[in-house]
């Protein structure tokens, strides 16, 4: 993000893990959500907790929106496609917040990683940084910006998608341990650049291993 020259404005963290057991009652799902909220040091009211059921999917969700922060913690049970009448249970954490501090994002990511590891093995965590530049980039500037970004992490571009309103590239950097295997290729960095006419800004979204939000 620093290499692109964009001003950091916001971040989001998405984490999920398969829970250690396959079957949970609604009460047990709620207990998982309450424990996660407590470990995140989040005080929440009873009306911020909801129970949902659609077909065979059961979800207990706590949602909190305060002072620019948006947090969702969900524990859910879904059908297991490999086993007739079987189930699987998952924990999901989504957090979005406004910040200009890189250090606080790293510490929070580590904290969330420690929390989800208590509930299951091999958690998946994606972190996105959102920044912006004034105005619209001229021809060649987005390519130069992407080149600088990948050079900063000793990364290589694996794939690129170019549309009228945005460009999105995925790549791999040995500077980061986690990665996804997509089409036989390793990826762990995703950068998108999008211009917004609404506020005359060019937005830069940096995600690892991928961007998990709309851009």
Tab-separated table of N, CA and C in Angstrom, residues 1-173:
chain	number	residue	atom	x	y	z
A	1	UNK	N	0.831	-1.201	0.000
A	1	UNK	CA	0.000	0.000	0.000
A	1	UNK	C	0.869	1.256	0.000
A	2	UNK	N	1.919	1.239	0.812
A	2	UNK	CA	2.819	2.395	0.849
A	2	UNK	C	3.497	2.616	-0.503
A	3	UNK	N	3.833	1.532	-1.176
A	3	UNK	CA	4.528	1.655	-2.459
A	3	UNK	C	3.646	2.266	-3.540
A	4	UNK	N	2.329	2.130	-3.420
A	4	UNK	CA	1.425	2.717	-4.414
A	4	UNK	C	1.274	4.223	-4.208
A	5	UNK	N	1.627	4.707	-3.021
A	5	UNK	CA	1.462	6.120	-2.718
A	5	UNK	C	0.077	6.470	-2.221
A	6	UNK	N	-0.808	5.474	-2.091
A	6	UNK	CA	-2.172	5.726	-1.637
A	6	UNK	C	-2.214	5.950	-0.132
A	7	UNK	N	-3.170	6.750	0.294
A	7	UNK	CA	-3.360	7.044	1.705
A	7	UNK	C	-4.285	5.992	2.320
A	8	UNK	N	-3.785	5.264	3.297
A	8	UNK	CA	-4.584	4.229	3.955
A	8	UNK	C	-5.770	4.864	4.668
A	9	UNK	N	-6.954	4.277	4.446
A	9	UNK	CA	-8.159	4.828	5.045
A	9	UNK	C	-8.957	3.789	5.830
A	10	UNK	N	-8.924	2.555	5.386
A	10	UNK	CA	-9.817	1.543	5.937
A	10	UNK	C	-9.181	0.164	5.794
A	11	UNK	N	-9.631	-0.772	6.609
A	11	UNK	CA	-9.188	-2.154	6.453
A	11	UNK	C	-10.362	-3.080	6.719
A	12	UNK	N	-10.233	-4.309	6.249
A	12	UNK	CA	-11.198	-5.343	6.589
A	12	UNK	C	-10.457	-6.653	6.796
A	13	UNK	N	-10.954	-7.445	7.740
A	13	UNK	CA	-10.377	-8.760	8.025
A	13	UNK	C	-11.501	-9.783	7.971
A	14	UNK	N	-11.308	-10.824	7.183
A	14	UNK	CA	-12.256	-11.928	7.101
A	14	UNK	C	-11.547	-13.201	7.549
A	15	UNK	N	-12.132	-13.871	8.538
A	15	UNK	CA	-11.540	-15.109	9.044
A	15	UNK	C	-12.622	-16.172	9.175
A	16	UNK	N	-12.281	-17.406	8.824
A	16	UNK	CA	-13.227	-18.496	9.040
A	16	UNK	C	-12.465	-19.780	9.338
A	17	UNK	N	-13.139	-20.660	10.042
A	17	UNK	CA	-12.529	-21.942	10.398
A	17	UNK	C	-13.633	-22.968	10.580
A	18	UNK	N	-13.351	-24.193	10.201
A	18	UNK	CA	-14.285	-25.293	10.451
A	18	UNK	C	-14.181	-25.675	11.922
A	19	UNK	N	-15.309	-25.693	12.598
A	19	UNK	CA	-15.311	-25.999	14.020
A	19	UNK	C	-14.947	-27.456	14.261
A	20	UNK	N	-14.446	-27.728	15.466
A	20	UNK	CA	-13.907	-29.052	15.781
A	20	UNK	C	-14.960	-30.154	15.772
A	21	UNK	N	-16.223	-29.801	16.060
A	21	UNK	CA	-17.312	-30.773	16.024
A	21	UNK	C	-18.213	-30.465	14.828
A	22	UNK	N	-18.976	-31.470	14.387
A	22	UNK	CA	-19.847	-31.278	13.234
A	22	UNK	C	-21.249	-30.827	13.619
A	23	UNK	N	-21.722	-31.258	14.759
A	23	UNK	CA	-23.091	-30.912	15.161
A	23	UNK	C	-23.070	-29.989	16.375
A	24	UNK	N	-23.825	-28.910	16.272
A	24	UNK	CA	-23.976	-27.965	17.373
A	24	UNK	C	-25.456	-27.601	17.484
A	25	UNK	N	-25.953	-27.534	18.707
A	25	UNK	CA	-27.293	-27.009	18.930
A	25	UNK	C	-27.252	-25.489	18.781
A	26	UNK	N	-28.418	-24.850	18.689
A	26	UNK	CA	-28.446	-23.391	18.605
A	26	UNK	C	-27.817	-22.754	19.839
A	27	UNK	N	-28.032	-23.377	20.979
A	27	UNK	CA	-27.454	-22.857	22.226
A	27	UNK	C	-25.929	-22.948	22.189
A	28	UNK	N	-25.409	-24.033	21.626
A	28	UNK	CA	-23.952	-24.190	21.539
A	28	UNK	C	-23.358	-23.209	20.525
A	29	UNK	N	-24.076	-22.969	19.423
A	29	UNK	CA	-23.616	-21.977	18.456
A	29	UNK	C	-23.554	-20.596	19.094
A	30	UNK	N	-24.581	-20.272	19.885
A	30	UNK	CA	-24.606	-18.977	20.557
A	30	UNK	C	-23.451	-18.856	21.539
A	31	UNK	N	-23.129	-19.928	22.227
A	31	UNK	CA	-22.022	-19.897	23.182
A	31	UNK	C	-20.697	-19.614	22.473
A	32	UNK	N	-20.509	-20.216	21.282
A	32	UNK	CA	-19.297	-19.963	20.503
A	32	UNK	C	-19.205	-18.477	20.147
A	33	UNK	N	-20.312	-17.905	19.672
A	33	UNK	CA	-20.330	-16.488	19.292
A	33	UNK	C	-20.035	-15.603	20.504
A	34	UNK	N	-20.647	-15.918	21.628
A	34	UNK	CA	-20.430	-15.124	22.841
A	34	UNK	C	-18.968	-15.188	23.284
A	35	UNK	N	-18.355	-16.364	23.189
A	35	UNK	CA	-16.947	-16.509	23.578
A	35	UNK	C	-16.042	-15.686	22.677
A	36	UNK	N	-16.332	-15.686	21.375
A	36	UNK	CA	-15.507	-14.920	20.440
A	36	UNK	C	-15.646	-13.423	20.709
A	37	UNK	N	-16.875	-12.968	20.919
A	37	UNK	CA	-17.090	-11.552	21.213
A	37	UNK	C	-16.359	-11.145	22.495
A	38	UNK	N	-16.397	-12.020	23.475
A	38	UNK	CA	-15.707	-11.736	24.739
A	38	UNK	C	-14.198	-11.651	24.527
A	39	UNK	N	-13.636	-12.580	23.731
A	39	UNK	CA	-12.191	-12.588	23.499
A	39	UNK	C	-11.756	-11.418	22.612
A	40	UNK	N	-12.682	-10.904	21.803
A	40	UNK	CA	-12.389	-9.703	21.017
A	40	UNK	C	-12.559	-8.437	21.849
A	41	UNK	N	-12.941	-8.618	23.117
A	41	UNK	CA	-13.166	-7.506	24.047
A	41	UNK	C	-14.292	-6.614	23.558
A	42	UNK	N	-15.357	-7.249	23.032
A	42	UNK	CA	-16.509	-6.520	22.529
A	42	UNK	C	-17.703	-6.736	23.457
A	43	UNK	N	-18.206	-5.667	24.010
A	43	UNK	CA	-19.448	-5.731	24.775
A	43	UNK	C	-20.612	-5.628	23.798
A	44	UNK	N	-21.559	-6.538	23.912
A	44	UNK	CA	-22.685	-6.485	22.997
A	44	UNK	C	-23.988	-6.719	23.760
A	45	UNK	N	-25.059	-6.160	23.205
A	45	UNK	CA	-26.374	-6.288	23.813
A	45	UNK	C	-27.100	-7.496	23.236
A	46	UNK	N	-28.103	-7.962	23.944
A	46	UNK	CA	-28.829	-9.146	23.507
A	46	UNK	C	-29.512	-8.930	22.159
A	47	UNK	N	-29.916	-7.688	21.849
A	47	UNK	CA	-30.604	-7.449	20.585
A	47	UNK	C	-29.640	-7.399	19.397
A	48	UNK	N	-28.325	-7.494	19.664
A	48	UNK	CA	-27.346	-7.576	18.586
A	48	UNK	C	-27.064	-9.021	18.187
A	49	UNK	N	-27.714	-9.968	18.859
A	49	UNK	CA	-27.564	-11.386	18.577
A	49	UNK	C	-28.832	-11.893	17.902
A	50	UNK	N	-28.689	-12.566	16.754
A	50	UNK	CA	-29.850	-13.085	16.037
A	50	UNK	C	-29.657	-14.564	15.714
A	51	UNK	N	-30.777	-15.280	15.641
A	51	UNK	CA	-30.804	-16.685	15.221
A	51	UNK	C	-31.535	-16.760	13.892
A	52	UNK	N	-30.936	-17.430	12.924
A	52	UNK	CA	-31.544	-17.556	11.604
A	52	UNK	C	-31.551	-19.018	11.175
A	53	UNK	N	-32.592	-19.398	10.452
A	53	UNK	CA	-32.656	-20.748	9.908
A	53	UNK	C	-33.266	-20.683	8.516
A	54	UNK	N	-32.554	-21.238	7.542
A	54	UNK	CA	-33.040	-21.312	6.175
A	54	UNK	C	-32.720	-22.690	5.641
A	55	UNK	N	-33.778	-23.424	5.317
A	55	UNK	CA	-33.635	-24.825	4.932
A	55	UNK	C	-32.903	-25.568	6.053
A	56	UNK	N	-31.740	-26.126	5.766
A	56	UNK	CA	-30.998	-26.853	6.789
A	56	UNK	C	-29.826	-26.051	7.343
A	57	UNK	N	-29.750	-24.800	6.969
A	57	UNK	CA	-28.685	-23.929	7.487
A	57	UNK	C	-29.165	-23.223	8.750
A	58	UNK	N	-28.370	-23.301	9.802
A	58	UNK	CA	-28.679	-22.605	11.047
A	58	UNK	C	-27.537	-21.670	11.385
A	59	UNK	N	-27.875	-20.407	11.677
A	59	UNK	CA	-26.852	-19.388	11.925
A	59	UNK	C	-27.183	-18.616	13.191
A	60	UNK	N	-26.173	-18.418	14.024
A	60	UNK	CA	-26.273	-17.501	15.153
A	60	UNK	C	-25.268	-16.395	14.884
A	61	UNK	N	-25.759	-15.144	14.873
A	61	UNK	CA	-24.917	-14.025	14.445
A	61	UNK	C	-24.986	-12.869	15.437
A	62	UNK	N	-23.827	-12.327	15.748
A	62	UNK	CA	-23.730	-11.082	16.517
A	62	UNK	C	-23.183	-10.012	15.582
A	63	UNK	N	-23.865	-8.876	15.512
A	63	UNK	CA	-23.439	-7.794	14.628
A	63	UNK	C	-23.386	-6.496	15.415
A	64	UNK	N	-22.296	-5.766	15.195
A	64	UNK	CA	-22.080	-4.530	15.943
A	64	UNK	C	-21.570	-3.450	14.995
A	65	UNK	N	-22.245	-2.300	14.982
A	65	UNK	CA	-21.824	-1.157	14.168
A	65	UNK	C	-21.688	0.040	15.096
A	66	UNK	N	-20.441	0.488	15.277
A	66	UNK	CA	-20.189	1.593	16.199
A	66	UNK	C	-19.006	2.423	15.725
A	67	UNK	N	-19.215	3.723	15.607
A	67	UNK	CA	-18.139	4.688	15.329
A	67	UNK	C	-17.243	4.264	14.168
A	68	UNK	N	-17.851	3.876	13.052
A	68	UNK	CA	-17.075	3.514	11.879
A	68	UNK	C	-16.594	2.083	11.860
A	69	UNK	N	-16.834	1.335	12.945
A	69	UNK	CA	-16.441	-0.072	13.002
A	69	UNK	C	-17.645	-0.960	12.726
A	70	UNK	N	-17.450	-1.996	11.953
A	70	UNK	CA	-18.513	-2.954	11.659
A	70	UNK	C	-17.967	-4.362	11.914
A	71	UNK	N	-18.548	-5.050	12.879
A	71	UNK	CA	-18.094	-6.385	13.256
A	71	UNK	C	-19.250	-7.366	13.148
A	72	UNK	N	-18.984	-8.512	12.506
A	72	UNK	CA	-19.948	-9.601	12.432
A	72	UNK	C	-19.247	-10.881	12.851
A	73	UNK	N	-19.830	-11.585	13.817
A	73	UNK	CA	-19.333	-12.904	14.243
A	73	UNK	C	-20.467	-13.895	14.051
A	74	UNK	N	-20.208	-14.957	13.295
A	74	UNK	CA	-21.238	-15.952	13.012
A	74	UNK	C	-20.733	-17.353	13.313
A	75	UNK	N	-21.599	-18.168	13.900
A	75	UNK	CA	-21.368	-19.608	14.017
A	75	UNK	C	-22.523	-20.262	13.279
A	76	UNK	N	-22.217	-21.165	12.371
A	76	UNK	CA	-23.269	-21.724	11.538
A	76	UNK	C	-23.085	-23.220	11.294
A	77	UNK	N	-24.213	-23.879	11.111
A	77	UNK	CA	-24.241	-25.297	10.768
A	77	UNK	C	-24.853	-25.427	9.390
A	78	UNK	N	-24.179	-26.140	8.495
A	78	UNK	CA	-24.660	-26.335	7.120
A	78	UNK	C	-24.609	-27.819	6.781
A	79	UNK	N	-25.385	-28.254	5.794
A	79	UNK	CA	-25.336	-29.673	5.398
A	79	UNK	C	-23.971	-30.063	4.852
A	80	UNK	N	-23.553	-31.266	5.168
A	80	UNK	CA	-22.311	-31.822	4.620
A	80	UNK	C	-22.635	-32.504	3.296
A	81	UNK	N	-22.133	-31.971	2.175
A	81	UNK	CA	-22.498	-32.547	0.866
A	81	UNK	C	-21.968	-33.956	0.652
A	82	UNK	N	-21.003	-34.386	1.465
A	82	UNK	CA	-20.393	-35.702	1.278
A	82	UNK	C	-21.079	-36.800	2.092
A	83	UNK	N	-21.886	-36.386	3.081
A	83	UNK	CA	-22.516	-37.362	3.975
A	83	UNK	C	-24.009	-37.088	4.039
A	84	UNK	N	-24.807	-38.092	3.715
A	84	UNK	CA	-26.251	-37.945	3.774
A	84	UNK	C	-26.690	-37.622	5.198
A	85	UNK	N	-27.466	-36.563	5.352
A	85	UNK	CA	-27.970	-36.112	6.657
A	85	UNK	C	-26.845	-35.626	7.577
A	86	UNK	N	-25.636	-35.496	7.031
A	86	UNK	CA	-24.515	-35.017	7.833
A	86	UNK	C	-24.470	-33.501	7.890
A	87	UNK	N	-23.693	-32.967	8.835
A	87	UNK	CA	-23.577	-31.520	9.012
A	87	UNK	C	-22.123	-31.109	9.185
A	88	UNK	N	-21.870	-29.830	8.954
A	88	UNK	CA	-20.577	-29.217	9.235
A	88	UNK	C	-20.841	-27.895	9.931
A	89	UNK	N	-19.933	-27.504	10.812
A	89	UNK	CA	-20.105	-26.250	11.550
A	89	UNK	C	-18.899	-25.341	11.322
A	90	UNK	N	-19.161	-24.047	11.199
A	90	UNK	CA	-18.117	-23.076	10.897
A	90	UNK	C	-18.248	-21.838	11.780
A	91	UNK	N	-17.115	-21.212	12.010
A	91	UNK	CA	-17.044	-19.911	12.675
A	91	UNK	C	-16.526	-18.904	11.668
A	92	UNK	N	-17.203	-17.743	11.577
A	92	UNK	CA	-16.809	-16.698	10.636
A	92	UNK	C	-16.720	-15.365	11.381
A	93	UNK	N	-15.637	-14.624	11.126
A	93	UNK	CA	-15.476	-13.283	11.681
A	93	UNK	C	-15.220	-12.310	10.542
A	94	UNK	N	-16.024	-11.259	10.468
A	94	UNK	CA	-15.812	-10.184	9.498
A	94	UNK	C	-15.697	-8.866	10.255
A	95	UNK	N	-14.622	-8.134	10.012
A	95	UNK	CA	-14.418	-6.860	10.689
A	95	UNK	C	-13.980	-5.806	9.679
A	96	UNK	N	-14.627	-4.635	9.717
A	96	UNK	CA	-14.249	-3.495	8.888
A	96	UNK	C	-14.101	-2.281	9.790
A	97	UNK	N	-13.083	-1.476	9.531
A	97	UNK	CA	-12.856	-0.321	10.392
A	97	UNK	C	-12.060	0.745	9.655
A	98	UNK	N	-12.221	1.980	10.096
A	98	UNK	CA	-11.436	3.093	9.578
A	98	UNK	C	-10.159	3.223	10.403
A	99	UNK	N	-9.033	3.376	9.753
A	99	UNK	CA	-7.773	3.529	10.474
A	99	UNK	C	-6.683	4.016	9.533
A	100	UNK	N	-5.631	4.589	10.102
A	100	UNK	CA	-4.437	4.937	9.331
A	100	UNK	C	-3.197	4.280	9.940
A	101	UNK	N	-3.435	3.323	10.851
A	101	UNK	CA	-2.332	2.689	11.577
A	101	UNK	C	-2.112	1.258	11.085
A	102	UNK	N	-0.997	1.015	10.429
A	102	UNK	CA	-0.683	-0.330	9.959
A	102	UNK	C	-0.428	-1.283	11.119
A	103	UNK	N	0.220	-0.781	12.167
A	103	UNK	CA	0.584	-1.630	13.306
A	103	UNK	C	-0.650	-2.225	13.973
A	104	UNK	N	-1.689	-1.418	14.153
A	104	UNK	CA	-2.891	-1.906	14.819
A	104	UNK	C	-3.577	-2.994	14.001
A	105	UNK	N	-3.495	-2.906	12.671
A	105	UNK	CA	-4.093	-3.929	11.806
A	105	UNK	C	-3.362	-5.253	11.987
A	106	UNK	N	-2.035	-5.204	12.022
A	106	UNK	CA	-1.238	-6.422	12.195
A	106	UNK	C	-1.546	-7.083	13.534
A	107	UNK	N	-1.621	-6.283	14.587
A	107	UNK	CA	-1.907	-6.827	15.915
A	107	UNK	C	-3.299	-7.439	15.965
A	108	UNK	N	-4.275	-6.799	15.332
A	108	UNK	CA	-5.632	-7.325	15.336
A	108	UNK	C	-5.714	-8.619	14.533
A	109	UNK	N	-5.018	-8.671	13.414
A	109	UNK	CA	-5.004	-9.901	12.611
A	109	UNK	C	-4.423	-11.057	13.416
A	110	UNK	N	-3.340	-10.799	14.142
A	110	UNK	CA	-2.727	-11.841	14.975
A	110	UNK	C	-3.680	-12.278	16.077
A	111	UNK	N	-4.414	-11.323	16.649
A	111	UNK	CA	-5.371	-11.640	17.710
A	111	UNK	C	-6.499	-12.514	17.184
A	112	UNK	N	-7.048	-12.148	16.039
A	112	UNK	CA	-8.125	-12.938	15.443
A	112	UNK	C	-7.631	-14.335	15.088
A	113	UNK	N	-6.410	-14.426	14.603
A	113	UNK	CA	-5.825	-15.730	14.273
A	113	UNK	C	-5.740	-16.619	15.511
A	114	UNK	N	-5.320	-16.039	16.631
A	114	UNK	CA	-5.230	-16.812	17.876
A	114	UNK	C	-6.614	-17.280	18.331
A	115	UNK	N	-7.607	-16.425	18.157
A	115	UNK	CA	-8.960	-16.767	18.603
A	115	UNK	C	-9.537	-17.916	17.784
A	116	UNK	N	-9.481	-17.815	16.456
A	116	UNK	CA	-10.114	-18.845	15.627
A	116	UNK	C	-9.394	-20.181	15.752
A	117	UNK	N	-8.084	-20.155	16.050
A	117	UNK	CA	-7.345	-21.402	16.222
A	117	UNK	C	-7.825	-22.193	17.433
A	118	UNK	N	-8.460	-21.508	18.383
A	118	UNK	CA	-8.982	-22.196	19.563
A	118	UNK	C	-10.212	-23.034	19.235
A	119	UNK	N	-10.849	-22.728	18.103
A	119	UNK	CA	-12.101	-23.395	17.765
A	119	UNK	C	-11.959	-24.415	16.640
A	120	UNK	N	-10.836	-24.424	15.932
A	120	UNK	CA	-10.659	-25.386	14.845
A	120	UNK	C	-9.283	-25.263	14.221
A	121	UNK	N	-8.938	-26.256	13.407
A	121	UNK	CA	-7.635	-26.291	12.750
A	121	UNK	C	-7.666	-25.549	11.417
A	122	UNK	N	-6.513	-25.086	10.997
A	122	UNK	CA	-6.294	-24.472	9.684
A	122	UNK	C	-7.267	-23.344	9.367
A	123	UNK	N	-7.266	-22.276	10.167
A	123	UNK	CA	-8.130	-21.139	9.861
A	123	UNK	C	-7.679	-20.421	8.596
A	124	UNK	N	-8.622	-19.795	7.920
A	124	UNK	CA	-8.327	-18.995	6.734
A	124	UNK	C	-8.586	-17.526	7.074
A	125	UNK	N	-7.592	-16.690	6.856
A	125	UNK	CA	-7.731	-15.272	7.158
A	125	UNK	C	-7.294	-14.451	5.943
A	126	UNK	N	-8.163	-13.534	5.529
A	126	UNK	CA	-7.831	-12.598	4.458
A	126	UNK	C	-7.916	-11.177	5.010
A	127	UNK	N	-6.915	-10.384	4.703
A	127	UNK	CA	-6.873	-9.003	5.168
A	127	UNK	C	-6.830	-8.067	3.958
A	128	UNK	N	-7.664	-7.033	3.981
A	128	UNK	CA	-7.692	-6.050	2.905
A	128	UNK	C	-7.389	-4.660	3.452
A	129	UNK	N	-6.550	-3.935	2.744
A	129	UNK	CA	-6.282	-2.536	3.043
A	129	UNK	C	-6.907	-1.694	1.938
A	130	UNK	N	-7.552	-0.604	2.318
A	130	UNK	CA	-8.213	0.261	1.350
A	130	UNK	C	-7.631	1.668	1.484
A	131	UNK	N	-7.116	2.188	0.405
A	131	UNK	CA	-6.548	3.527	0.400
A	131	UNK	C	-7.004	4.295	-0.833
A	132	UNK	N	-6.592	5.536	-0.951
A	132	UNK	CA	-7.025	6.341	-2.088
A	132	UNK	C	-6.001	7.400	-2.468
A	133	UNK	N	-6.145	7.849	-3.710
A	133	UNK	CA	-5.358	8.948	-4.265
A	133	UNK	C	-6.335	9.967	-4.850
A	134	UNK	N	-5.990	11.236	-4.800
A	134	UNK	CA	-6.836	12.255	-5.404
A	134	UNK	C	-6.825	12.122	-6.921
A	135	UNK	N	-8.001	12.319	-7.528
A	135	UNK	CA	-8.091	12.392	-8.980
A	135	UNK	C	-8.043	11.047	-9.678
A	136	UNK	N	-7.965	11.109	-10.998
A	136	UNK	CA	-7.944	9.923	-11.843
A	136	UNK	C	-6.552	9.711	-12.421
A	137	UNK	N	-6.118	8.470	-12.456
A	137	UNK	CA	-4.795	8.174	-13.000
A	137	UNK	C	-4.794	8.360	-14.512
A	138	UNK	N	-3.676	8.812	-15.038
A	138	UNK	CA	-3.531	8.945	-16.490
A	138	UNK	C	-2.962	7.652	-17.032
A	139	UNK	N	-2.921	7.537	-18.354
A	139	UNK	CA	-2.448	6.308	-19.002
A	139	UNK	C	-1.049	5.930	-18.510
A	140	UNK	N	-0.926	4.674	-18.126
A	140	UNK	CA	0.370	4.156	-17.704
A	140	UNK	C	0.623	4.244	-16.218
A	141	UNK	N	-0.127	5.096	-15.500
A	141	UNK	CA	0.127	5.266	-14.063
A	141	UNK	C	-0.282	4.038	-13.252
A	142	UNK	N	-1.397	3.401	-13.615
A	142	UNK	CA	-1.818	2.218	-12.856
A	142	UNK	C	-0.814	1.086	-13.022
A	143	UNK	N	-0.295	0.911	-14.251
A	143	UNK	CA	0.713	-0.137	-14.482
A	143	UNK	C	1.972	0.136	-13.667
A	144	UNK	N	2.391	1.412	-13.630
A	144	UNK	CA	3.572	1.788	-12.855
A	144	UNK	C	3.340	1.567	-11.365
A	145	UNK	N	2.136	1.879	-10.898
A	145	UNK	CA	1.796	1.701	-9.495
A	145	UNK	C	1.823	0.222	-9.103
A	146	UNK	N	1.251	-0.619	-9.965
A	146	UNK	CA	1.234	-2.060	-9.687
A	146	UNK	C	2.651	-2.630	-9.688
A	147	UNK	N	3.472	-2.151	-10.612
A	147	UNK	CA	4.859	-2.621	-10.684
A	147	UNK	C	5.600	-2.261	-9.400
A	148	UNK	N	5.393	-1.058	-8.889
A	148	UNK	CA	6.042	-0.629	-7.647
A	148	UNK	C	5.563	-1.461	-6.461
A	149	UNK	N	4.260	-1.761	-6.448
A	149	UNK	CA	3.694	-2.542	-5.346
A	149	UNK	C	4.284	-3.944	-5.293
A	150	UNK	N	4.373	-4.597	-6.439
A	150	UNK	CA	4.903	-5.962	-6.461
A	150	UNK	C	6.413	-5.976	-6.225
A	151	UNK	N	7.099	-4.940	-6.667
A	151	UNK	CA	8.534	-4.839	-6.419
A	151	UNK	C	8.812	-4.704	-4.923
A	152	UNK	N	7.926	-3.994	-4.211
A	152	UNK	CA	8.121	-3.762	-2.780
A	152	UNK	C	8.065	-5.048	-1.967
A	153	UNK	N	7.359	-6.066	-2.473
A	153	UNK	CA	7.247	-7.340	-1.743
A	153	UNK	C	7.921	-8.481	-2.494
A	154	UNK	N	8.749	-8.126	-3.492
A	154	UNK	CA	9.454	-9.131	-4.291
A	154	UNK	C	8.454	-10.142	-4.846
A	155	UNK	N	7.354	-9.619	-5.393
A	155	UNK	CA	6.288	-10.478	-5.904
A	155	UNK	C	6.257	-10.527	-7.416
A	156	UNK	N	5.522	-11.513	-7.934
A	156	UNK	CA	5.341	-11.659	-9.377
A	156	UNK	C	3.847	-11.696	-9.666
A	157	UNK	N	3.447	-11.077	-10.770
A	157	UNK	CA	2.047	-11.077	-11.176
A	157	UNK	C	1.709	-12.400	-11.848
A	158	UNK	N	0.625	-13.021	-11.394
A	158	UNK	CA	0.184	-14.302	-11.939
A	158	UNK	C	-0.952	-14.115	-12.944
A	159	UNK	N	-1.883	-13.207	-12.628
A	159	UNK	CA	-3.028	-13.007	-13.512
A	159	UNK	C	-3.495	-11.558	-13.410
A	160	UNK	N	-4.147	-11.071	-14.460
A	160	UNK	CA	-4.613	-9.693	-14.468
A	160	UNK	C	-5.952	-9.598	-15.180
A	161	UNK	N	-6.863	-8.808	-14.595
A	161	UNK	CA	-8.177	-8.564	-15.182
A	161	UNK	C	-8.345	-7.060	-15.378
A	162	UNK	N	-8.565	-6.650	-16.613
A	162	UNK	CA	-8.694	-5.232	-16.940
A	162	UNK	C	-10.115	-4.950	-17.408
A	163	UNK	N	-10.794	-4.035	-16.701
A	163	UNK	CA	-12.127	-3.589	-17.091
A	163	UNK	C	-12.090	-2.072	-17.271
A	164	UNK	N	-13.196	-1.508	-17.759
A	164	UNK	CA	-13.219	-0.074	-18.012
A	164	UNK	C	-13.046	0.729	-16.734
A	165	UNK	N	-13.661	0.263	-15.644
A	165	UNK	CA	-13.654	1.017	-14.398
A	165	UNK	C	-12.554	0.606	-13.426
A	166	UNK	N	-11.957	-0.563	-13.631
A	166	UNK	CA	-10.960	-1.013	-12.661
A	166	UNK	C	-9.996	-2.014	-13.291
A	167	UNK	N	-8.889	-2.236	-12.577
A	167	UNK	CA	-7.939	-3.286	-12.925
A	167	UNK	C	-7.664	-4.089	-11.666
A	168	UNK	N	-7.599	-5.404	-11.803
A	168	UNK	CA	-7.340	-6.283	-10.666
A	168	UNK	C	-6.263	-7.286	-11.050
A	169	UNK	N	-5.231	-7.400	-10.193
A	169	UNK	CA	-4.151	-8.350	-10.461
A	169	UNK	C	-3.957	-9.255	-9.249
A	170	UNK	N	-3.608	-10.482	-9.518
A	170	UNK	CA	-3.247	-11.427	-8.460
A	170	UNK	C	-1.817	-11.875	-8.689
A	171	UNK	N	-1.143	-12.219	-7.608
A	171	UNK	CA	0.246	-12.624	-7.739
A	171	UNK	C	0.716	-13.420	-6.546
A	172	UNK	N	2.005	-13.653	-6.507
A	172	UNK	CA	2.606	-14.433	-5.424
A	172	UNK	C	3.873	-13.750	-4.933
A	173	UNK	N	4.030	-13.746	-3.603
A	173	UNK	CA	5.233	-13.209	-2.979
A	173	UNK	C	5.721	-14.185	-1.919
